[in-house]
Amino acid sequence: MKDKLKKLLSQRSMRSITTLFSGSLIAQLIVVGSSPILSRIYTDEQMGVYTLMVTVVTLFGSVACLKYEPAIVVADSDDEAYNLLGLCFFLCLGVTAVTGVGYGFYLHQKPEIIAGAGLVPALLTIVILFLTGMNDALFAFNTRFRNYDLISKAYVTSSALKYSMQIGLGLLGLGAGGLNIANSTGTALGTYFHTRYLWYRRDQMKLITREKMMAAARKHRRQPLFTAPAFFVSTAYFQLLNFFIEMLYGMGTFGLYSLSYRMLNVPLTLIGNNVARVLFFQNATDEYNRTGGYRRALLISTGVLAAIAIPMVALLCWLSPWLFSLFFGAAWRTSGVYAIYLAPLYGIRLVVQSLTQALVIVKKQSVELVVQCAFLLCSVASFFYCRATGAGMETFLTLISVSYSFFYLVLYGVIFWFSRPGRTVKAE
């Protein structure tokens, strides 16, 4: 087993993991380190207003390129990769424009956002959405050319500028508007670092043509047909909780929940989005090409992720109210209570969501979409149940945690089913 593990964890993979992990670790340490200061500068209502604006970015920015960006990594040639990047740019412009119209209507219906943040800072959300979509595409571009140092610099510098500005603008009393101004500035700096290698290879951009972009779009049409809807739904069933909680329990309670949500997402961002992407996806792809399955890579990655998730859940269930009171102030103790209800779900999510790229390998994205829709139905059903019965926040979080955990386990079962070596993959 040791020899197999050594073979699986090649030097190149480990260097990639180390580079990405170190950059992401520093970025997340900045998040965690600044949070106790931010929680003492901003009120729960201000945090709630800001989180609603961020939710729009997270919900639509994740599919702004219609998920063509993963195809950049696996493109058959560099020329195809550049044309996919050009395609992502125009798609991102289109999605941002359409979302901007809907966001304007949403601001009209929620005047408290403009009242709490200001018109211009609220509208910066649209700029952040476009930059977020392009950062995803540029991340894939730099991943293809193994520019992990640029990715790490983008993580660190973006986070450092964003959170230092949020602290400074908060001390000046700019409230939720200051939070969003700092977010846009930090995101723009991250974009700058992501484009540095592209600027070095700018001559290649002249070879991008409309015909080549359309050819690449047709070749990878499964991405917008299956991957994008599945990813949007997977994002929506968590992001919609933000809107549901605000509608059910008000901006103050939502602000308290938003801190729990951000802190619980730190391990997912640090580990799931970086280590698993390199450790699992690359090695699972290689194993699948050799054997027709990816079970060895799946079991090793599951073991690594579970070894992280189990102690994390135990610690949060035992100490989170005390930890939140200690680090963020006594006013945020309730956020720690909410974390107890959500910790088991986030532990399971850390393991399973990091492995869902396996369904891309076996071209079963449509199966993932079906399972993801079940999550969405659970969130909507929980919302209407609590609205009809007047159930409290703890009941809502319990319903979400139990139902989501169940379907994450179902999703893992699907991933495991397709991992068997030699399994025949039929075109969908």
XYZ file of C-alpha atoms in Angstrom, residues 147-345:
199
model
C 1.261 28.625 -12.862
C 0.508 27.665 -9.272
C 2.694 30.469 -7.941
C 0.498 33.065 -9.648
C -2.634 31.371 -8.305
C -1.210 31.458 -4.789
C -0.204 35.118 -5.129
C -3.703 35.926 -6.334
C -5.172 34.206 -3.262
C -2.907 35.960 -0.778
C -2.774 39.486 -2.199
C -6.491 39.589 -2.919
C -7.391 38.474 0.606
C -4.825 40.763 2.249
C -6.078 43.863 0.432
C -9.744 42.973 0.799
C -9.725 42.363 4.543
C -7.323 45.157 5.448
C -9.564 47.573 3.537
C -12.670 46.170 5.220
C -11.103 46.856 8.613
C -9.972 50.354 7.610
C -13.263 51.346 5.984
C -15.168 49.871 8.915
C -13.232 52.077 11.323
C -14.260 55.032 9.138
C -17.889 54.001 9.612
C -18.707 53.048 6.001
C -20.702 49.988 7.063
C -21.885 47.409 4.508
C -20.872 49.730 1.652
C -17.276 49.685 2.843
C -17.326 45.901 2.965
C -18.385 45.725 -0.693
C -15.939 48.413 -1.850
C -13.107 46.439 -0.258
C -14.431 43.219 -1.824
C -14.380 44.730 -5.317
C -10.871 46.125 -4.855
C -9.469 42.823 -3.562
C -11.145 40.864 -6.363
C -9.684 43.230 -8.960
C -6.185 42.730 -7.546
C -6.634 38.953 -7.741
C -7.629 39.345 -11.398
C -4.446 41.294 -12.059
C -2.266 38.448 -10.797
C -4.279 35.874 -12.724
C -3.658 37.779 -15.979
C 0.100 38.202 -15.622
C 1.009 35.012 -17.530
C -1.678 35.734 -20.113
C -0.117 39.162 -20.699
C 3.241 37.460 -21.245
C 1.609 35.225 -23.896
C -0.586 37.968 -25.355
C 0.500 37.197 -28.932
C -1.496 33.979 -28.677
C -4.642 36.023 -28.049
C -4.435 37.340 -31.608
C -5.056 33.796 -32.881
C -8.492 33.628 -31.251
C -11.285 33.649 -33.846
C -15.046 33.437 -33.710
C -15.013 30.196 -35.703
C -12.562 28.533 -33.326
C -14.524 29.683 -30.284
C -17.741 28.258 -31.715
C -15.987 24.986 -32.569
C -14.699 24.723 -29.003
C -18.183 25.543 -27.680
C -19.707 22.699 -29.700
C -16.991 20.251 -28.736
C -17.482 20.876 -25.015
C -21.239 21.414 -25.148
C -21.775 19.020 -22.247
C -20.428 21.731 -19.948
C -23.350 24.178 -20.374
C -25.869 21.359 -20.848
C -25.024 19.341 -17.723
C -22.122 20.709 -15.674
C -23.346 24.318 -15.501
C -26.903 23.439 -14.382
C -25.550 20.938 -11.830
C -23.051 23.464 -10.492
C -25.671 26.219 -10.367
C -28.068 23.995 -8.455
C -25.270 22.862 -6.103
C -24.501 26.518 -5.420
C -28.134 27.576 -5.275
C -29.257 25.146 -2.602
C -26.767 26.688 -0.168
C -26.990 30.299 -1.341
C -30.786 30.321 -1.352
C -30.630 29.574 2.360
C -29.349 33.131 2.789
C -32.476 34.585 1.210
C -34.761 32.135 3.028
C -33.270 32.866 6.462
C -33.480 36.623 5.919
C -37.139 36.318 4.872
C -38.033 34.018 7.769
C -36.088 35.516 10.654
C -34.872 38.986 9.648
C -31.557 40.637 8.818
C -30.144 40.381 12.357
C -30.543 36.603 12.613
C -29.254 36.233 9.086
C -26.190 38.275 10.002
C -25.469 35.885 12.890
C -25.910 32.895 10.566
C -23.618 34.467 7.957
C -20.650 34.296 10.347
C -21.290 30.578 10.980
C -21.549 30.023 7.241
C -18.281 31.832 6.476
C -16.281 30.047 9.165
C -17.639 26.616 8.232
C -16.675 27.259 4.607
C -13.019 27.890 5.464
C -12.016 24.169 5.520
C -14.010 23.562 2.335
C -12.216 26.379 0.526
C -8.814 25.484 1.915
C -8.945 21.724 1.396
C -11.804 20.800 -0.897
C -11.161 23.396 -3.590
C -7.380 22.943 -3.711
C -5.990 19.708 -2.302
C -8.786 17.502 -3.602
C -8.659 19.151 -7.034
C -5.011 18.126 -7.429
C -4.817 15.012 -5.259
C -8.031 13.414 -6.467
C -8.973 14.745 -9.889
C -5.616 14.407 -11.616
C -4.858 10.979 -10.161
C -8.400 9.710 -10.651
C -8.213 10.743 -14.305
C -4.919 8.898 -14.780
C -6.271 5.790 -13.041
C -9.454 5.883 -15.120
C -7.463 6.067 -18.355
C -5.471 2.996 -17.278
C -8.153 0.803 -15.711
C -11.558 2.237 -16.570
C -12.132 3.092 -12.889
C -10.854 5.367 -10.150
C -11.569 3.438 -6.946
C -8.026 3.539 -5.554
C -7.804 7.317 -5.912
C -11.303 7.636 -4.468
C -10.569 5.575 -1.364
C -7.286 7.323 -0.643
C -8.828 10.781 -1.073
C -11.842 9.777 1.033
C -9.536 8.629 3.825
C -7.533 11.856 3.757
C -10.614 14.069 3.737
C -12.414 12.046 6.431
C -9.352 12.280 8.684
C -9.739 16.050 8.496
C -13.534 16.239 8.646
C -14.194 13.989 11.671
C -12.037 15.894 14.203
C -13.354 19.188 12.804
C -16.984 18.174 13.375
C -16.249 16.851 16.866
C -14.492 20.074 17.861
C -17.264 22.299 16.522
C -20.057 20.306 18.158
C -18.246 20.481 21.491
C -16.795 23.978 21.610
C -18.240 26.223 18.877
C -20.391 28.537 21.119
C -17.401 29.133 23.379
C -15.011 29.554 20.442
C -17.279 32.034 18.657
C -17.731 34.048 21.871
C -13.988 34.065 22.485
C -12.846 35.048 19.003
C -15.724 37.155 17.699
C -17.236 38.613 20.859
C -20.075 37.623 23.176
C -22.656 39.104 20.776
C -21.805 36.371 18.270
C -22.257 33.377 20.601
C -25.484 32.493 18.804
C -23.450 32.022 15.617
C -21.563 29.278 17.453
C -24.861 27.653 18.424
C -25.915 27.656 14.758
C -22.560 26.052 13.896
C -23.424 23.043 16.090
C -26.485 22.313 13.953
C -24.524 22.701 10.718
C -21.195 21.044 11.635
C -22.135 17.411 10.721
C -23.450 18.584 7.351
